[in-house]
mmCIF file of C-alpha atoms and ligand atoms in Angstrom:
data_model
loop_
_atom_site.group_PDB
_atom_site.id
_atom_site.type_symbol
_atom_site.label_atom_id
_atom_site.label_comp_id
_atom_site.label_asym_id
_atom_site.label_seq_id
_atom_site.Cartn_x
_atom_site.Cartn_y
_atom_site.Cartn_z
ATOM 1 C CA MET A 26 126.228 -8.584 85.360
ATOM 2 C CA THR A 27 128.060 -10.628 82.807
ATOM 3 C CA PRO A 28 131.753 -11.131 83.336
ATOM 4 C CA ILE A 29 133.895 -9.235 80.965
ATOM 5 C CA ILE A 30 136.264 -11.520 79.146
ATOM 6 C CA GLN A 31 137.201 -9.994 75.847
ATOM 7 C CA ALA A 32 139.693 -7.246 75.409
ATOM 8 C CA MET A 33 138.189 -3.833 75.831
ATOM 9 C CA SER A 34 138.772 -0.465 74.314
ATOM 10 C CA ARG A 35 139.021 2.674 76.430
ATOM 11 C CA VAL A 36 135.443 3.691 75.540
ATOM 12 C CA GLU A 37 134.093 0.225 76.222
ATOM 13 C CA LEU A 38 135.792 0.159 79.605
ATOM 14 C CA GLN A 39 134.453 3.617 80.383
ATOM 15 C CA GLN A 40 130.932 2.474 79.523
ATOM 16 C CA ALA A 41 131.386 -0.702 81.545
ATOM 17 C CA VAL A 42 132.457 1.377 84.552
ATOM 18 C CA GLU A 43 129.401 3.618 84.191
ATOM 19 C CA GLU A 44 127.175 0.591 83.901
ATOM 20 C CA ALA A 45 128.810 -0.951 86.971
ATOM 21 C CA ARG A 46 128.262 2.300 88.908
ATOM 22 C CA ARG A 47 124.542 2.342 88.072
ATOM 23 C CA ALA A 48 124.236 -1.325 88.971
ATOM 24 C CA TRP A 49 125.946 -0.593 92.274
ATOM 25 C CA GLN A 50 123.682 2.346 93.029
ATOM 26 C CA THR A 51 120.535 0.310 92.399
ATOM 27 C CA ALA A 52 121.767 -2.657 94.405
ATOM 28 C CA GLU A 53 122.990 -0.506 97.260
ATOM 29 C CA ALA A 54 119.543 0.955 97.845
ATOM 30 C CA SER A 55 118.061 -2.477 98.422
ATOM 31 C CA VAL A 56 120.418 -3.610 101.206
ATOM 32 C CA GLU A 57 118.359 -4.683 104.228
ATOM 33 C CA ASP A 58 120.605 -6.791 106.401
ATOM 34 C CA GLU A 59 124.105 -8.113 106.966
ATOM 35 C CA ALA A 60 123.606 -11.003 104.540
ATOM 36 C CA SER A 61 122.511 -8.897 101.583
ATOM 37 C CA LEU A 62 125.293 -6.425 102.370
ATOM 38 C CA GLU A 63 127.892 -9.195 102.266
ATOM 39 C CA ALA A 64 126.426 -10.545 99.005
ATOM 40 C CA LEU A 65 126.774 -7.071 97.547
ATOM 41 C CA ARG A 66 130.401 -6.805 98.677
ATOM 42 C CA ILE A 67 131.229 -10.110 97.031
ATOM 43 C CA ARG A 68 129.390 -9.117 93.867
ATOM 44 C CA PHE A 69 131.398 -5.902 93.428
ATOM 45 C CA LEU A 70 134.659 -6.298 95.306
ATOM 46 C CA GLY A 71 135.067 -10.082 95.554
ATOM 47 C CA LYS A 72 137.763 -11.989 93.704
ATOM 48 C CA LYS A 73 135.370 -12.497 90.818
ATOM 49 C CA GLY A 74 133.511 -9.275 91.457
ATOM 50 C CA VAL A 75 132.555 -6.610 88.935
ATOM 51 C CA VAL A 76 135.149 -4.060 89.964
ATOM 52 C CA THR A 77 137.890 -6.658 90.190
ATOM 53 C CA ALA A 78 137.073 -7.919 86.697
ATOM 54 C CA LEU A 79 137.186 -4.422 85.287
ATOM 55 C CA MET A 80 140.572 -3.860 86.941
ATOM 56 C CA THR A 81 142.015 -6.789 85.006
ATOM 57 C CA ARG A 82 140.879 -5.127 81.783
ATOM 58 C CA LEU A 83 143.234 -2.202 82.376
ATOM 59 C CA ARG A 84 145.985 -4.185 80.784
ATOM 60 C CA ASP A 85 144.146 -3.980 77.404
ATOM 61 C CA LEU A 86 144.771 -0.269 77.295
ATOM 62 C CA SER A 87 147.816 1.795 76.344
ATOM 63 C CA PRO A 88 149.772 3.241 79.305
ATOM 64 C CA GLU A 89 148.244 6.719 78.796
ATOM 65 C CA GLU A 90 144.704 5.423 78.602
ATOM 66 C CA ARG A 91 145.364 3.109 81.503
ATOM 67 C CA ALA A 92 146.189 5.974 83.877
ATOM 68 C CA GLU A 93 142.896 7.732 83.215
ATOM 69 C CA ALA A 94 140.824 4.546 83.216
ATOM 70 C CA GLY A 95 142.621 3.498 86.375
ATOM 71 C CA ARG A 96 141.526 6.730 88.152
ATOM 72 C CA MET A 97 137.928 6.093 87.025
ATOM 73 C CA LEU A 98 137.995 2.536 88.280
ATOM 74 C CA ASN A 99 139.587 3.582 91.531
ATOM 75 C CA ALA A 100 136.888 6.193 91.976
ATOM 76 C CA LEU A 101 134.254 3.472 91.498
ATOM 77 C CA LYS A 102 136.051 1.174 93.891
ATOM 78 C CA THR A 103 136.183 3.942 96.508
ATOM 79 C CA GLU A 104 132.495 4.701 95.993
ATOM 80 C CA VAL A 105 131.587 1.052 96.461
ATOM 81 C CA THR A 106 133.903 0.588 99.446
ATOM 82 C CA GLU A 107 132.624 3.691 101.215
ATOM 83 C CA GLY A 108 129.034 2.850 100.336
ATOM 84 C CA LEU A 109 129.399 -0.610 101.840
ATOM 85 C CA GLU A 110 130.990 0.906 104.926
ATOM 86 C CA ALA A 111 128.184 3.420 105.343
ATOM 87 C CA ARG A 112 125.559 0.725 104.895
ATOM 88 C CA ARG A 113 127.250 -1.495 107.458
ATOM 89 C CA ALA A 114 127.388 1.354 109.984
ATOM 90 C CA ALA A 115 123.717 2.129 109.381
ATOM 91 C CA LEU A 116 122.746 -1.519 109.881
ATOM 92 C CA MET A 117 124.671 -1.720 113.149
ATOM 93 C CA GLU A 118 123.146 1.486 114.368
ATOM 94 C CA THR A 119 119.618 0.199 113.698
ATOM 95 C CA ALA A 120 120.398 -3.123 115.334
ATOM 96 C CA SER A 121 121.720 -1.525 118.509
ATOM 97 C CA ARG A 122 118.787 0.854 118.671
ATOM 98 C CA ASP A 123 116.417 -2.128 118.385
ATOM 99 C CA ARG A 124 118.276 -3.976 121.107
ATOM 100 C CA GLU A 125 118.211 -0.956 123.369
ATOM 101 C CA ALA A 126 114.504 -0.464 122.833
ATOM 102 C CA LYS A 127 113.919 -4.090 123.722
ATOM 103 C CA GLU A 128 116.077 -3.971 126.840
ATOM 104 C CA ARG A 129 115.093 -0.586 128.193
ATOM 105 C CA TYR A 130 113.317 -0.648 131.557
ATOM 106 C CA ASP A 131 110.045 1.153 131.792
ATOM 107 C CA PHE A 132 109.877 2.210 135.391
ATOM 108 C CA THR A 133 106.305 3.365 135.028
ATOM 109 C CA LEU A 134 105.042 -0.187 134.462
ATOM 110 C CA PRO A 135 103.444 -1.866 137.459
ATOM 111 C CA GLY A 136 106.007 -3.998 139.302
ATOM 112 C CA THR A 137 105.804 -7.594 140.402
ATOM 113 C CA TRP A 138 103.570 -7.568 143.444
ATOM 114 C CA ARG A 139 104.803 -9.670 146.311
ATOM 115 C CA PRO A 140 102.695 -9.803 149.446
ATOM 116 C CA ILE A 141 104.683 -8.563 152.429
ATOM 117 C CA GLY A 142 104.061 -9.968 155.869
ATOM 118 C CA ARG A 143 103.156 -7.702 158.720
ATOM 119 C CA LEU A 144 102.420 -7.829 162.416
ATOM 120 C CA HIS A 145 99.031 -9.127 163.463
ATOM 121 C CA PRO A 146 96.861 -6.231 164.689
ATOM 122 C CA LEU A 147 96.808 -7.722 168.191
ATOM 123 C CA THR A 148 100.606 -7.932 168.236
ATOM 124 C CA ARG A 149 100.804 -4.367 167.037
ATOM 125 C CA VAL A 150 98.491 -3.128 169.759
ATOM 126 C CA ARG A 151 100.254 -5.156 172.447
ATOM 127 C CA LEU A 152 103.659 -3.792 171.402
ATOM 128 C CA GLU A 153 102.273 -0.288 171.349
ATOM 129 C CA ILE A 154 100.850 -0.661 174.854
ATOM 130 C CA GLU A 155 104.130 -2.121 176.087
ATOM 131 C CA ASP A 156 105.895 0.810 174.523
ATOM 132 C CA VAL A 157 103.761 3.395 176.316
ATOM 133 C CA PHE A 158 104.525 1.855 179.695
ATOM 134 C CA GLN A 159 108.137 1.053 179.016
ATOM 135 C CA ARG A 160 108.621 4.756 178.406
ATOM 136 C CA LEU A 161 107.109 5.352 181.845
ATOM 137 C CA GLY A 162 109.654 2.971 183.405
ATOM 138 C CA PHE A 163 107.644 -0.253 183.575
ATOM 139 C CA VAL A 164 109.276 -3.562 182.798
ATOM 140 C CA VAL A 165 107.618 -6.385 180.870
ATOM 141 C CA ALA A 166 107.081 -9.521 182.965
ATOM 142 C CA THR A 167 105.671 -12.815 181.754
ATOM 143 C CA GLY A 168 104.610 -16.101 183.313
ATOM 144 C CA PRO A 169 103.082 -19.497 182.533
ATOM 145 C CA GLU A 170 99.674 -19.877 180.921
ATOM 146 C CA ALA A 171 99.005 -23.087 182.821
ATOM 147 C CA GLU A 172 98.795 -21.828 186.397
ATOM 148 C CA SER A 173 98.140 -23.159 189.842
ATOM 149 C CA ASP A 174 94.954 -22.346 191.690
ATOM 150 C CA TYR A 175 97.094 -20.492 194.174
ATOM 151 C CA TYR A 176 98.497 -17.917 191.746
ATOM 152 C CA ASN A 177 95.359 -17.492 189.693
ATOM 153 C CA PHE A 178 92.891 -17.188 192.593
ATOM 154 C CA GLU A 179 94.034 -17.713 196.155
ATOM 155 C CA ALA A 180 96.899 -15.253 196.218
ATOM 156 C CA LEU A 181 94.545 -12.741 194.636
ATOM 157 C CA ASN A 182 92.256 -12.867 197.641
ATOM 158 C CA MET A 183 89.904 -15.490 196.241
ATOM 159 C CA PRO A 184 89.916 -18.544 198.492
ATOM 160 C CA ALA A 185 88.411 -21.792 197.233
ATOM 161 C CA ASP A 186 84.761 -20.990 197.883
ATOM 162 C CA HIS A 187 84.885 -17.296 197.013
ATOM 163 C CA PRO A 188 81.839 -16.402 194.892
ATOM 164 C CA ALA A 189 83.926 -13.972 192.779
ATOM 165 C CA ARG A 190 85.620 -16.999 191.208
ATOM 166 C CA ASP A 191 82.480 -17.403 189.096
ATOM 167 C CA GLU A 192 83.532 -14.328 187.151
ATOM 168 C CA TRP A 193 86.691 -16.062 186.020
ATOM 169 C CA ASP A 194 85.498 -19.536 185.107
ATOM 170 C CA SER A 195 88.427 -21.369 183.645
ATOM 171 C CA PHE A 196 89.525 -24.541 181.914
ATOM 172 C CA TYR A 197 90.776 -26.926 184.571
ATOM 173 C CA LEU A 198 93.705 -29.195 183.854
ATOM 174 C CA GLY A 199 93.397 -31.327 186.997
ATOM 175 C CA GLU A 200 95.691 -31.541 190.027
ATOM 176 C CA GLY A 201 94.910 -27.947 190.995
ATOM 177 C CA ARG A 202 96.082 -26.546 187.686
ATOM 178 C CA LEU A 203 94.149 -24.426 185.248
ATOM 179 C CA LEU A 204 94.614 -22.119 182.283
ATOM 180 C CA ARG A 205 95.090 -18.669 183.759
ATOM 181 C CA THR A 206 92.055 -16.396 183.502
ATOM 182 C CA HIS A 207 94.099 -13.190 183.684
ATOM 183 C CA THR A 208 97.760 -12.221 183.849
ATOM 184 C CA SER A 209 97.418 -11.160 187.502
ATOM 185 C CA PRO A 210 99.220 -14.359 188.611
ATOM 186 C CA VAL A 211 102.364 -12.954 186.983
ATOM 187 C CA GLN A 212 102.121 -10.027 189.383
ATOM 188 C CA ILE A 213 102.033 -12.407 192.340
ATOM 189 C CA ARG A 214 105.020 -14.319 190.991
ATOM 190 C CA VAL A 215 107.037 -11.119 190.569
ATOM 191 C CA MET A 216 106.116 -9.755 194.013
ATOM 192 C CA ARG A 217 107.050 -13.035 195.641
ATOM 193 C CA SER A 218 110.434 -12.960 193.947
ATOM 194 C CA GLN A 219 111.511 -9.414 194.764
ATOM 195 C CA GLN A 220 111.146 -6.518 197.161
ATOM 196 C CA PRO A 221 109.377 -3.249 196.281
ATOM 197 C CA PRO A 222 109.485 -1.079 194.284
ATOM 198 C CA VAL A 223 107.764 -3.137 191.595
ATOM 199 C CA ARG A 224 106.878 -1.563 188.275
ATOM 200 C CA ILE A 225 105.748 -4.154 185.753
ATOM 201 C CA ILE A 226 103.371 -4.764 182.913
ATOM 202 C CA CYS A 227 102.216 -8.293 182.220
ATOM 203 C CA PRO A 228 101.100 -8.999 178.679
ATOM 204 C CA GLY A 229 99.873 -12.437 177.725
ATOM 205 C CA LYS A 230 97.271 -14.940 176.684
ATOM 206 C CA CYS A 231 94.353 -15.694 178.991
ATOM 207 C CA TYR A 232 91.578 -18.263 178.979
ATOM 208 C CA ARG A 233 87.983 -18.131 180.130
ATOM 209 C CA ARG A 234 85.062 -20.447 179.772
ATOM 210 C CA ASP A 235 83.089 -18.080 177.573
ATOM 211 C CA ASN A 236 81.190 -19.050 174.457
ATOM 212 C CA PRO A 237 82.583 -17.222 171.454
ATOM 213 C CA ASP A 238 80.454 -14.351 170.234
ATOM 214 C CA ALA A 239 81.093 -10.864 168.884
ATOM 215 C CA THR A 240 82.637 -9.679 172.165
ATOM 216 C CA HIS A 241 83.812 -12.893 173.861
ATOM 217 C CA SER A 242 86.492 -15.405 173.109
ATOM 218 C CA PRO A 243 87.684 -18.302 175.273
ATOM 219 C CA VAL A 244 91.250 -17.232 174.463
ATOM 220 C CA PHE A 245 92.223 -13.588 174.473
ATOM 221 C CA TYR A 246 95.073 -11.259 175.350
ATOM 222 C CA GLN A 247 95.535 -9.011 178.338
ATOM 223 C CA VAL A 248 97.989 -6.450 179.522
ATOM 224 C CA GLU A 249 98.025 -5.875 183.254
ATOM 225 C CA LEU A 250 100.067 -3.311 185.135
ATOM 226 C CA LEU A 251 101.339 -3.277 188.683
ATOM 227 C CA TRP A 252 103.153 -0.581 190.600
ATOM 228 C CA VAL A 253 104.045 -1.137 194.257
ATOM 229 C CA GLU A 254 106.084 1.419 196.160
ATOM 230 C CA GLN A 255 105.967 3.683 199.185
ATOM 231 C CA GLY A 256 103.360 6.413 199.107
ATOM 232 C CA LEU A 257 101.417 5.515 195.968
ATOM 233 C CA THR A 258 97.828 6.718 195.855
ATOM 234 C CA LEU A 259 94.825 6.613 193.566
ATOM 235 C CA ALA A 260 96.067 9.898 192.105
ATOM 236 C CA ASN A 261 99.166 8.135 190.760
ATOM 237 C CA LEU A 262 96.976 5.432 189.265
ATOM 238 C CA LYS A 263 94.825 8.021 187.584
ATOM 239 C CA TRP A 264 97.885 9.774 186.161
ATOM 240 C CA VAL A 265 99.343 6.556 184.743
ATOM 241 C CA ILE A 266 96.060 5.662 183.086
ATOM 242 C CA SER A 267 95.524 9.140 181.687
ATOM 243 C CA GLU A 268 99.038 8.968 180.183
ATOM 244 C CA PHE A 269 98.030 5.727 178.536
ATOM 245 C CA VAL A 270 94.699 7.073 177.269
ATOM 246 C CA SER A 271 96.274 10.118 175.655
ATOM 247 C CA SER A 272 99.155 8.119 174.170
ATOM 248 C CA PHE A 273 97.078 5.272 172.845
ATOM 249 C CA PHE A 274 93.755 6.881 171.964
ATOM 250 C CA GLY A 275 94.816 10.496 171.592
ATOM 251 C CA PRO A 276 94.559 13.740 173.539
ATOM 252 C CA GLU A 277 90.970 14.278 172.384
ATOM 253 C CA TYR A 278 89.786 11.568 174.782
ATOM 254 C CA GLU A 279 88.617 12.193 178.318
ATOM 255 C CA MET A 280 88.376 9.535 181.010
ATOM 256 C CA ARG A 281 86.535 8.835 184.214
ATOM 257 C CA PHE A 282 86.530 6.256 186.983
ATOM 258 C CA ALA A 283 83.362 4.367 187.906
ATOM 259 C CA ALA A 284 83.074 2.211 190.996
ATOM 260 C CA ASP A 285 83.563 -1.514 190.491
ATOM 261 C CA TYR A 286 84.541 -4.573 192.460
ATOM 262 C CA PHE A 287 87.514 -6.912 192.272
ATOM 263 C CA PRO A 288 88.566 -9.164 195.150
ATOM 264 C CA PHE A 289 92.222 -8.133 194.761
ATOM 265 C CA THR A 290 91.807 -4.352 194.714
ATOM 266 C CA GLU A 291 90.276 -1.902 197.157
ATOM 267 C CA PRO A 292 88.926 0.482 196.102
ATOM 268 C CA SER A 293 88.227 -0.845 192.603
ATOM 269 C CA ALA A 294 87.168 1.001 189.509
ATOM 270 C CA GLN A 295 86.376 0.568 185.900
ATOM 271 C CA VAL A 296 87.852 3.162 183.618
ATOM 272 C CA HIS A 297 85.772 4.809 180.917
ATOM 273 C CA ILE A 298 86.880 6.943 178.024
ATOM 274 C CA ARG A 299 84.938 9.207 175.700
ATOM 275 C CA LYS A 300 85.832 11.431 172.788
ATOM 276 C CA VAL A 301 85.505 14.972 174.132
ATOM 277 C CA GLY A 302 82.178 16.471 173.139
ATOM 278 C CA ARG A 303 80.695 13.172 172.050
ATOM 279 C CA GLU A 304 77.353 12.839 173.801
ATOM 280 C CA ALA A 305 75.220 9.743 173.385
ATOM 281 C CA PRO A 306 71.964 8.428 174.887
ATOM 282 C CA ALA A 307 72.236 7.555 178.575
ATOM 283 C CA ARG A 308 71.599 3.862 177.914
ATOM 284 C CA HIS A 309 74.960 3.867 176.084
ATOM 285 C CA LEU A 310 76.715 5.204 179.172
ATOM 286 C CA GLY A 311 76.418 8.657 177.627
ATOM 287 C CA GLY A 312 79.065 7.769 175.046
ATOM 288 C CA TRP A 313 81.488 6.374 177.625
ATOM 289 C CA LEU A 314 83.298 3.143 176.805
ATOM 290 C CA GLU A 315 84.819 0.864 179.418
ATOM 291 C CA ILE A 316 88.480 0.181 178.714
ATOM 292 C CA MET A 317 89.810 -1.524 181.826
ATOM 293 C CA GLY A 318 89.451 -2.625 185.430
ATOM 294 C CA ALA A 319 91.722 -1.000 187.996
ATOM 295 C CA GLY A 320 92.250 -0.328 191.684
ATOM 296 C CA MET A 321 94.559 -0.065 194.658
ATOM 297 C CA VAL A 322 96.047 -3.453 195.486
ATOM 298 C CA ASP A 323 94.174 -4.957 198.418
ATOM 299 C CA PRO A 324 96.401 -4.941 201.562
ATOM 300 C CA ALA A 325 95.629 -8.641 202.003
ATOM 301 C CA VAL A 326 97.272 -9.371 198.622
ATOM 302 C CA LEU A 327 100.365 -7.373 199.589
ATOM 303 C CA ALA A 328 100.573 -9.138 202.943
ATOM 304 C CA GLY A 329 100.120 -12.486 201.177
ATOM 305 C CA VAL A 330 103.327 -12.021 199.173
ATOM 306 C CA GLY A 331 105.250 -10.884 202.245
ATOM 307 C CA TYR A 332 105.084 -7.134 201.753
ATOM 308 C CA ASP A 333 104.129 -4.813 204.599
ATOM 309 C CA PRO A 334 100.891 -3.026 203.614
ATOM 310 C CA GLU A 335 101.670 -0.360 206.234
ATOM 311 C CA GLU A 336 104.910 0.340 204.440
ATOM 312 C CA VAL A 337 103.993 0.180 200.732
ATOM 313 C CA THR A 338 100.904 0.646 198.658
ATOM 314 C CA GLY A 339 100.247 -0.354 195.095
ATOM 315 C CA PHE A 340 97.858 -0.171 192.220
ATOM 316 C CA ALA A 341 97.034 -2.334 189.270
ATOM 317 C CA PHE A 342 94.906 -2.449 186.200
ATOM 318 C CA GLY A 343 94.053 -4.971 183.540
ATOM 319 C CA LEU A 344 92.916 -4.397 179.998
ATOM 320 C CA GLY A 345 92.000 -6.562 177.054
ATOM 321 C CA VAL A 346 94.222 -6.170 174.003
ATOM 322 C CA GLU A 347 91.398 -7.170 171.636
ATOM 323 C CA ARG A 348 89.135 -4.538 173.137
ATOM 324 C CA MET A 349 91.752 -1.822 172.659
ATOM 325 C CA ALA A 350 92.195 -2.875 169.030
ATOM 326 C CA MET A 351 88.428 -2.976 168.475
ATOM 327 C CA LEU A 352 88.027 0.530 169.862
ATOM 328 C CA ARG A 353 90.998 1.854 167.935
ATOM 329 C CA TRP A 354 89.848 0.565 164.531
ATOM 330 C CA GLY A 355 86.093 0.239 165.015
ATOM 331 C CA ILE A 356 86.175 -3.567 164.702
ATOM 332 C CA GLU A 357 82.860 -5.072 165.686
ATOM 333 C CA ASP A 358 83.562 -8.769 166.023
ATOM 334 C CA ILE A 359 86.387 -10.084 168.199
ATOM 335 C CA ARG A 360 86.452 -13.285 166.123
ATOM 336 C CA SER A 361 87.913 -11.376 163.167
ATOM 337 C CA PHE A 362 91.243 -11.404 165.013
ATOM 338 C CA TYR A 363 91.418 -15.187 165.138
ATOM 339 C CA GLU A 364 89.946 -16.042 161.755
ATOM 340 C CA ASN A 365 92.990 -14.346 160.271
ATOM 341 C CA HIS A 366 91.403 -13.724 156.912
ATOM 342 C CA PRO A 367 94.058 -12.114 154.699
ATOM 343 C CA ARG A 368 91.609 -9.422 153.595
ATOM 344 C CA PHE A 369 91.031 -8.494 157.214
ATOM 345 C CA LEU A 370 94.700 -8.586 158.188
ATOM 346 C CA ALA A 371 95.824 -6.632 155.131
ATOM 347 C CA GLN A 372 94.036 -3.568 156.502
ATOM 348 C CA PHE A 373 96.483 -3.043 159.339
HETATM 349 N N1 LIG B 428 92.544 -9.146 186.615
HETATM 350 C C1 LIG B 428 91.349 -8.438 186.232
HETATM 351 C C2 LIG B 428 90.633 -9.183 185.142
HETATM 352 O O1 LIG B 428 91.190 -9.993 184.501
HETATM 353 C C3 LIG B 428 91.628 -7.042 185.769
HETATM 354 C C4 LIG B 428 92.178 -6.178 186.829
HETATM 355 C C5 LIG B 428 93.524 -6.101 187.034
HETATM 356 C C6 LIG B 428 91.330 -5.432 187.633
HETATM 357 C C7 LIG B 428 94.027 -5.301 187.996
HETATM 358 C C8 LIG B 428 91.843 -4.607 188.603
HETATM 359 C C9 LIG B 428 93.202 -4.543 188.783
HETATM 360 O O2 LIG B 428 89.456 -8.938 184.958
#
């Protein structure tokens, strides 16, 4: 719009105001951002703006004309001022809506996946077994993995040339020391250090000279139990084990004792479990699965630690943690536990 410099008549000023209003209305519609809005403000209301220039022309008019023209100009100025204000508010509104849309959290999107550690299945099973027996009043006892011949064999009724030692072939460290083949030596250590009653479970790592295959590992975990007190019988042993079977495997399992032999127990048994109603061919023990060795502590073992076998009796059992885990989850190869493949571990 060209600046108005010459003197103006009332009609000319009126026309100029109308023209300015139309120009404003066209320009206003095309405002898109803060910058174009500011340009528009300067163009109409700035020091050299259209409205300002027209204001200075008021002086060309007579006082009567000036009053009317002044109202017209003021009306235009108000229209422009309010229009700019409305535009500015609209721009800010859009901007904040955009920002909000950008910043809003969408809680339905998949999150950042971070792998979470968990207990190894063998640790889980061991803790669960410990828990069952701790609730029955047994205390966890542990001992060294490198043992003496005395604790691992002799005190358990297996003198140096006892043929039963073949069952527990070990790794020998020299000077009469070896890696323990079971956690039974812990039982001897505890009995030697205290008087009856003894109620302990002995979890821990054991070693045997077995070649690794689907069911054998030279290193494995056991939990053994020992209860020595006055008046204990096989019936108590059976009760303790049946408590364990129903807690660990579930009430739908039945159990039975089958005769076995261990040098440190008399009588000795192996314990079988079976899902009630699950019959299988006889060659598979009729569906029975062996879960542990057990028996009444041999009086010679009790006497060996200084207890009076006429006074107290005891019972013990030993189970393999891996075997319990394999039965629980249907795992077919014991080596899966030691390979520690994340895809295997993630299942537990
Ligand atoms: N110590 C035996 C083993 O390792 C298990 C067992 C413990 C058997 C207690 C009977 C009583 O094979």
